[in-house]
PDB file of C-alpha atoms in Angstrom:
ATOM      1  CA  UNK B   1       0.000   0.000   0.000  1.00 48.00           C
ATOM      2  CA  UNK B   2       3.304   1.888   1.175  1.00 44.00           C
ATOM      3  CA  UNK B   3       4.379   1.636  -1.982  1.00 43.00           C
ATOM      4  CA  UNK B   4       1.376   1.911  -4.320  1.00 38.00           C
ATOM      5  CA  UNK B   5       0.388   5.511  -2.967  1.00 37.00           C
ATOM      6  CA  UNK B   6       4.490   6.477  -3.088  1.00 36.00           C
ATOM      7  CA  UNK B   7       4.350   5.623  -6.955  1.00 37.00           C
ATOM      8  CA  UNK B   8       1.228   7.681  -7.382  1.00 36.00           C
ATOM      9  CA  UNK B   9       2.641  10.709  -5.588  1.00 38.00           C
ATOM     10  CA  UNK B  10       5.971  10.537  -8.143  1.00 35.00           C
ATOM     11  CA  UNK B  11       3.731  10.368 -11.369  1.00 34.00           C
ATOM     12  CA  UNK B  12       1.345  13.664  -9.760  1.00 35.00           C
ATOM     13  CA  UNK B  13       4.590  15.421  -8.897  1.00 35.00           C
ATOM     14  CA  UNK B  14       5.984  14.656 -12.339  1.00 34.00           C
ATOM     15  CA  UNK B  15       3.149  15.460 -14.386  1.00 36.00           C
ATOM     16  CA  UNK B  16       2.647  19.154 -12.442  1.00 38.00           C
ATOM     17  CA  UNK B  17       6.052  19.648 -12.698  1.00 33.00           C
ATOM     18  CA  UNK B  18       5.568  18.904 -16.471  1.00 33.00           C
ATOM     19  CA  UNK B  19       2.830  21.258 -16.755  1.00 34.00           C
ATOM     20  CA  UNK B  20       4.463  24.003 -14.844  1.00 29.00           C
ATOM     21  CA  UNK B  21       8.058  23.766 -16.994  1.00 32.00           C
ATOM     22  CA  UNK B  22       5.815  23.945 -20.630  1.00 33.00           C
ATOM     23  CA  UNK B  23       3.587  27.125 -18.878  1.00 38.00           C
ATOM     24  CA  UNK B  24       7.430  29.266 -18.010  1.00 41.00           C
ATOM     25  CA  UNK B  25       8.386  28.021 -21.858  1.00 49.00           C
ATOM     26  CA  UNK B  26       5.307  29.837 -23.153  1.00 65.00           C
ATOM     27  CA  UNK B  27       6.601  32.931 -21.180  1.00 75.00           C
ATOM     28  CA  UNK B  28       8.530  34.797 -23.911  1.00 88.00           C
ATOM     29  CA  UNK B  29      10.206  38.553 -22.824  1.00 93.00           C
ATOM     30  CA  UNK B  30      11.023  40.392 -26.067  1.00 93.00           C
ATOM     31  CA  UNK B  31      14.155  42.416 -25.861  1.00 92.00           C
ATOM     32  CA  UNK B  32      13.458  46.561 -25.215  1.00 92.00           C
ATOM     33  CA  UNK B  33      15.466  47.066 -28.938  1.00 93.00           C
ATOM     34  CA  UNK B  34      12.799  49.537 -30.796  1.00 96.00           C
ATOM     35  CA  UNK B  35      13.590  49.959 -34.444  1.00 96.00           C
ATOM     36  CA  UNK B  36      12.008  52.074 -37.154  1.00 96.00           C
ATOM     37  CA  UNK B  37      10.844  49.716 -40.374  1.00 95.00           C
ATOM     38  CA  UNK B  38      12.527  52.417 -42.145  1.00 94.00           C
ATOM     39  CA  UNK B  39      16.117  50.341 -40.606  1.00 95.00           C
ATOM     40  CA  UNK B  40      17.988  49.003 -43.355  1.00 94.00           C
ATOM     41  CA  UNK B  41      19.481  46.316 -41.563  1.00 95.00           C
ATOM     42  CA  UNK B  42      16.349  44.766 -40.679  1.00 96.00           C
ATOM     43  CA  UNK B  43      14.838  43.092 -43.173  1.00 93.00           C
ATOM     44  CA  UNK B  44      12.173  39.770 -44.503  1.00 93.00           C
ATOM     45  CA  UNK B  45      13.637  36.329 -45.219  1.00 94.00           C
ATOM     46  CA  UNK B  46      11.954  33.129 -45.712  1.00 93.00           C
ATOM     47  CA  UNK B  47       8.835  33.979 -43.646  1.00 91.00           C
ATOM     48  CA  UNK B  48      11.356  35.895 -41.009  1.00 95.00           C
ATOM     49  CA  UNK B  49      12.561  39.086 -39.445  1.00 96.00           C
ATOM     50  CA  UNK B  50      16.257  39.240 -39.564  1.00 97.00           C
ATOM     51  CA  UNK B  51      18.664  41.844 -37.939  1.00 96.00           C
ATOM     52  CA  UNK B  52      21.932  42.126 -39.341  1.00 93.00           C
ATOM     53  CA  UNK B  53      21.949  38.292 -40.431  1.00 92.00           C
ATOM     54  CA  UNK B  54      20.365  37.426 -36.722  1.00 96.00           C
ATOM     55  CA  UNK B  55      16.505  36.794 -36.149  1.00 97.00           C
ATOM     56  CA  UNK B  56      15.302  39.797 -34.983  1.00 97.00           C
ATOM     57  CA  UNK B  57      13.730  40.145 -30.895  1.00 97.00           C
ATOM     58  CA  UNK B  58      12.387  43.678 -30.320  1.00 97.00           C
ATOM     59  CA  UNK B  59       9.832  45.934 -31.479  1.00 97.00           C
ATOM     60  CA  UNK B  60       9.219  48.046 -34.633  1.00 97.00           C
ATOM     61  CA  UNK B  61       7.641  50.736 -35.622  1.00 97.00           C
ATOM     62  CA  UNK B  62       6.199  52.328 -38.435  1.00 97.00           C
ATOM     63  CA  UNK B  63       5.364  55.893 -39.219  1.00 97.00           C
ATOM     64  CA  UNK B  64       3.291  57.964 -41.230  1.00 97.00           C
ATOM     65  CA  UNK B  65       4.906  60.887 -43.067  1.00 96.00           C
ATOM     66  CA  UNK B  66       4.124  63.104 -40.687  1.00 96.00           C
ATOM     67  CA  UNK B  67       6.049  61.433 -38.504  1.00 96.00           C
ATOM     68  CA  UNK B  68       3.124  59.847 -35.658  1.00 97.00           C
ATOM     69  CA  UNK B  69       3.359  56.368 -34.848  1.00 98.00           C
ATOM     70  CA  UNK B  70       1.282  54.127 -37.542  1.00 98.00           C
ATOM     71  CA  UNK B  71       2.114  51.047 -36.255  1.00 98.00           C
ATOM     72  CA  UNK B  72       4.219  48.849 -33.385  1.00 97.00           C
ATOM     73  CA  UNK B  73       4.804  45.542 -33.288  1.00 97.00           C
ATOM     74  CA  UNK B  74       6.600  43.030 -31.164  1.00 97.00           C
ATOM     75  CA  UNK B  75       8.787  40.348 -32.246  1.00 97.00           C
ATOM     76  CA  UNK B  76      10.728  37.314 -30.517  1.00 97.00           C
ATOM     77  CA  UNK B  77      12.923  34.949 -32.788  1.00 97.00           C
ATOM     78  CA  UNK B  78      12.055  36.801 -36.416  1.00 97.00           C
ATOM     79  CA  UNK B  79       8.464  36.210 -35.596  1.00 97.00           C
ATOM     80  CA  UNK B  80       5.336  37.968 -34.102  1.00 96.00           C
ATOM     81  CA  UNK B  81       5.039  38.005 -30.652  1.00 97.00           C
ATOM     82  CA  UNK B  82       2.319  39.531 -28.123  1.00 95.00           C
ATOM     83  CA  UNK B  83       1.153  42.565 -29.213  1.00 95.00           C
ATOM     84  CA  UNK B  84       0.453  44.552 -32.279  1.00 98.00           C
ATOM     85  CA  UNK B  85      -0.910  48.276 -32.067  1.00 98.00           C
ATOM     86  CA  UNK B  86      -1.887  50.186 -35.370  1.00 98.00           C
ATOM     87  CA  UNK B  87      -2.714  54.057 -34.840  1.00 98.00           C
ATOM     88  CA  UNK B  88      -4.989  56.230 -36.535  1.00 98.00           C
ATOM     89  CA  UNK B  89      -3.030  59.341 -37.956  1.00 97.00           C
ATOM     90  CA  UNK B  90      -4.660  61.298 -34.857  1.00 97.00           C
ATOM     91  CA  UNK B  91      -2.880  59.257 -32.450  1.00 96.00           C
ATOM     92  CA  UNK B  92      -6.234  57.338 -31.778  1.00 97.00           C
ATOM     93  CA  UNK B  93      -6.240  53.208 -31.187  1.00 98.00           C
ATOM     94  CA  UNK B  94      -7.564  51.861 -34.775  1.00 98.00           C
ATOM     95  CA  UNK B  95      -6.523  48.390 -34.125  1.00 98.00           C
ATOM     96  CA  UNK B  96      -4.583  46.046 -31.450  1.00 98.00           C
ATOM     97  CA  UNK B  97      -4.024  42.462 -32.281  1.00 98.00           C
ATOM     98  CA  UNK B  98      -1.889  39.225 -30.578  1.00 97.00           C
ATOM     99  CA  UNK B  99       0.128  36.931 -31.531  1.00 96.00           C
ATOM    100  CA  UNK B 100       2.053  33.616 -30.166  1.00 96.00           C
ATOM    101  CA  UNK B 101       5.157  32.101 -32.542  1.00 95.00           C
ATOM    102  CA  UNK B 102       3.684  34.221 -35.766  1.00 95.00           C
ATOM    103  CA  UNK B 103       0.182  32.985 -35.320  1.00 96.00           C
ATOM    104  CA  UNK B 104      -2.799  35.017 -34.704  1.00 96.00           C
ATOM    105  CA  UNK B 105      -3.604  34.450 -31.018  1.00 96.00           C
ATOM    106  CA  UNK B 106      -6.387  35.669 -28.892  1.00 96.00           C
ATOM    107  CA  UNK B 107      -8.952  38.603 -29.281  1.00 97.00           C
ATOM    108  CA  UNK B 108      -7.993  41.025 -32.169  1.00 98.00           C
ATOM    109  CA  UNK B 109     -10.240  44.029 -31.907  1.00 98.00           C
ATOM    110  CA  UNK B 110     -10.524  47.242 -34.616  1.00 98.00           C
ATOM    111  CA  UNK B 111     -11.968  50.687 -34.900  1.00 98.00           C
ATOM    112  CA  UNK B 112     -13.429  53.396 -36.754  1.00 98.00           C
ATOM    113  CA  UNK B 113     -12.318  56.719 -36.868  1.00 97.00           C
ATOM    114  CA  UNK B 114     -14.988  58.103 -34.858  1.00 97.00           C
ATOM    115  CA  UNK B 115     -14.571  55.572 -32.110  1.00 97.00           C
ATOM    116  CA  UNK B 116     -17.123  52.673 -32.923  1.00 98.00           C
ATOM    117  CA  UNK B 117     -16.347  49.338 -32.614  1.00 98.00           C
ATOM    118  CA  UNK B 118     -14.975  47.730 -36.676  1.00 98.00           C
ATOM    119  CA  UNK B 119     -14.459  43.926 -35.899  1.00 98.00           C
ATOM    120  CA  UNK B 120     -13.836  41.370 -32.751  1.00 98.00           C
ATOM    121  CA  UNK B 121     -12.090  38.599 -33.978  1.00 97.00           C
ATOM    122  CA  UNK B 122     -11.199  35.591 -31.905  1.00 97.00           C
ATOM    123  CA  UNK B 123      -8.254  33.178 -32.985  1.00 96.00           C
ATOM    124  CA  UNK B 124      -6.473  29.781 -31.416  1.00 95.00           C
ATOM    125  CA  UNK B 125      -2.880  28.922 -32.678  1.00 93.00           C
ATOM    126  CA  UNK B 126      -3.924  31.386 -35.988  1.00 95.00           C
ATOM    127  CA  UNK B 127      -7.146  29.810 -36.471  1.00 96.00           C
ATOM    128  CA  UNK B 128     -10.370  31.882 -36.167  1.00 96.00           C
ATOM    129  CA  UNK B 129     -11.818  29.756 -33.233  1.00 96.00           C
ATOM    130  CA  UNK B 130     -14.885  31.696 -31.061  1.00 95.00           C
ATOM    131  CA  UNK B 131     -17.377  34.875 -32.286  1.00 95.00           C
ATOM    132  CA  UNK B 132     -16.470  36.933 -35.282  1.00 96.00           C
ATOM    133  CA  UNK B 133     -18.051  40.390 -35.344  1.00 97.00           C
ATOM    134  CA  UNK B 134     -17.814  43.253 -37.892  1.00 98.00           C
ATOM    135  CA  UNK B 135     -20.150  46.291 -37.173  1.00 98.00           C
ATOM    136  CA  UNK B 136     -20.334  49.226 -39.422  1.00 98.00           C
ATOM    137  CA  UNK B 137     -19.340  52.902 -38.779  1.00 97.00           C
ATOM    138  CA  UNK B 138     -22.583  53.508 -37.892  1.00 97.00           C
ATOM    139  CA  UNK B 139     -22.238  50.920 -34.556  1.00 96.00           C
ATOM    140  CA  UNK B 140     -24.768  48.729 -36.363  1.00 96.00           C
ATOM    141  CA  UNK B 141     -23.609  45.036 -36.309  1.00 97.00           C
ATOM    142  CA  UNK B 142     -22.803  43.796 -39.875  1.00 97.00           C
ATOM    143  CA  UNK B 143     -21.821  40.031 -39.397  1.00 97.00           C
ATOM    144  CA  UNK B 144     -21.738  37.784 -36.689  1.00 97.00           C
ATOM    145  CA  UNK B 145     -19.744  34.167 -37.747  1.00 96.00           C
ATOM    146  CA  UNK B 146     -18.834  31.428 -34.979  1.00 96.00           C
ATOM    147  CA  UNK B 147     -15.552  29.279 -35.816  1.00 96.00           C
ATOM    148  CA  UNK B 148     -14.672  26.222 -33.903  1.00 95.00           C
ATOM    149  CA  UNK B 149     -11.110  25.530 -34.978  1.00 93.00           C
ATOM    150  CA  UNK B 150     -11.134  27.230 -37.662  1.00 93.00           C
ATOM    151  CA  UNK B 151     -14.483  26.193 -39.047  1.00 93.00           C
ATOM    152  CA  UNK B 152     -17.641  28.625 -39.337  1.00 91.00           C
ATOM    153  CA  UNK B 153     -20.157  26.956 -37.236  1.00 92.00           C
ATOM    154  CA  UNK B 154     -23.201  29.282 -37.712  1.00 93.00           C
ATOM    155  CA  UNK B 155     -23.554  32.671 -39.188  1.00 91.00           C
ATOM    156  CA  UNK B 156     -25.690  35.829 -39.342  1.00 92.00           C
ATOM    157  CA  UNK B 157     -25.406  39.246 -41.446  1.00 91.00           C
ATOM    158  CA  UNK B 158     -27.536  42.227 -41.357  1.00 92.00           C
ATOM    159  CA  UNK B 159     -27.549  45.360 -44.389  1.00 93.00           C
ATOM    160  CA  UNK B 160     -27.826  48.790 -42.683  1.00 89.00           C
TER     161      UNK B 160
END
């Protein structure tokens, strides 16, 4: 009996251990480097963000001619990681978006100009997987689709 509940106490130590080591590995820190896409060192290579000959870890940003932020975006190992942010020219929020090893990950929201909600999209491992929502400028829902994996399960539109 000794014995039987000593086995079982290895195996549940093991497997939260387990758990607990592939949780930390999902815990990714990107770099504080901020470049400007502008950079001519960084550049796009086989599906990858390269420094200088070195996957790139940091953040970029893009600009609009006037000079405000368009667009920041986090990467880890030449690929997206965490969070996007894309600007209006007024400085306002127009879009924020996630990602997890280059694939869409989690809620990715959108707006318009004057402040209304654009889209709520849901993704799992870069696969729409939840509620899809686009509403029109007016704050009048548009389309409503439900994935599951990556598969529309059900689906509604309305005209304005």
């Amino acid at each position: 009996m000794k014995k039987t509940f000593f086995i079982l106490a290895i195996f549940i130590l093991t497997s939260c251990t387990n758990k607990i080591a592939t949780k930390q590995e999902d815990k990714i820190s990107i770099p504080a480097i901020t470049l400007e896409s502008s950079d001519t060192s960084l550049h796009f290579k086989n599906g990858f963000w390269f420094l200088n000959e070195k996957l790139f870890s940091g953040y970029v940003i893009e600009r609009f001619t006037s000079n405000n932020i368009h667009q920041t975006t986090a990467y880890f190992n030449g690929k997206e990681e965490g969070q996007q942010l894309t600007y209006f020219e007024d400085n306002n929020l127009a879009e924020k978006r996630f990602y997890h090893h280059g694939e869409k990950d989690s809620t990715h929201k959108g707006w318009w100009p004057n402040g209304n909600k654009r889209f709520e999209y849901h993704f799992k491992d870069g696969a729409y997987n939840g509620d899809y929502k686009e509403w029109y400028e007016t704050g009048e829902l548009l389309k409503q689709i439900h994935y599951t994996n990556g598969n529309d399960d059900s689906g509604k539109g309305w005209r304005q």
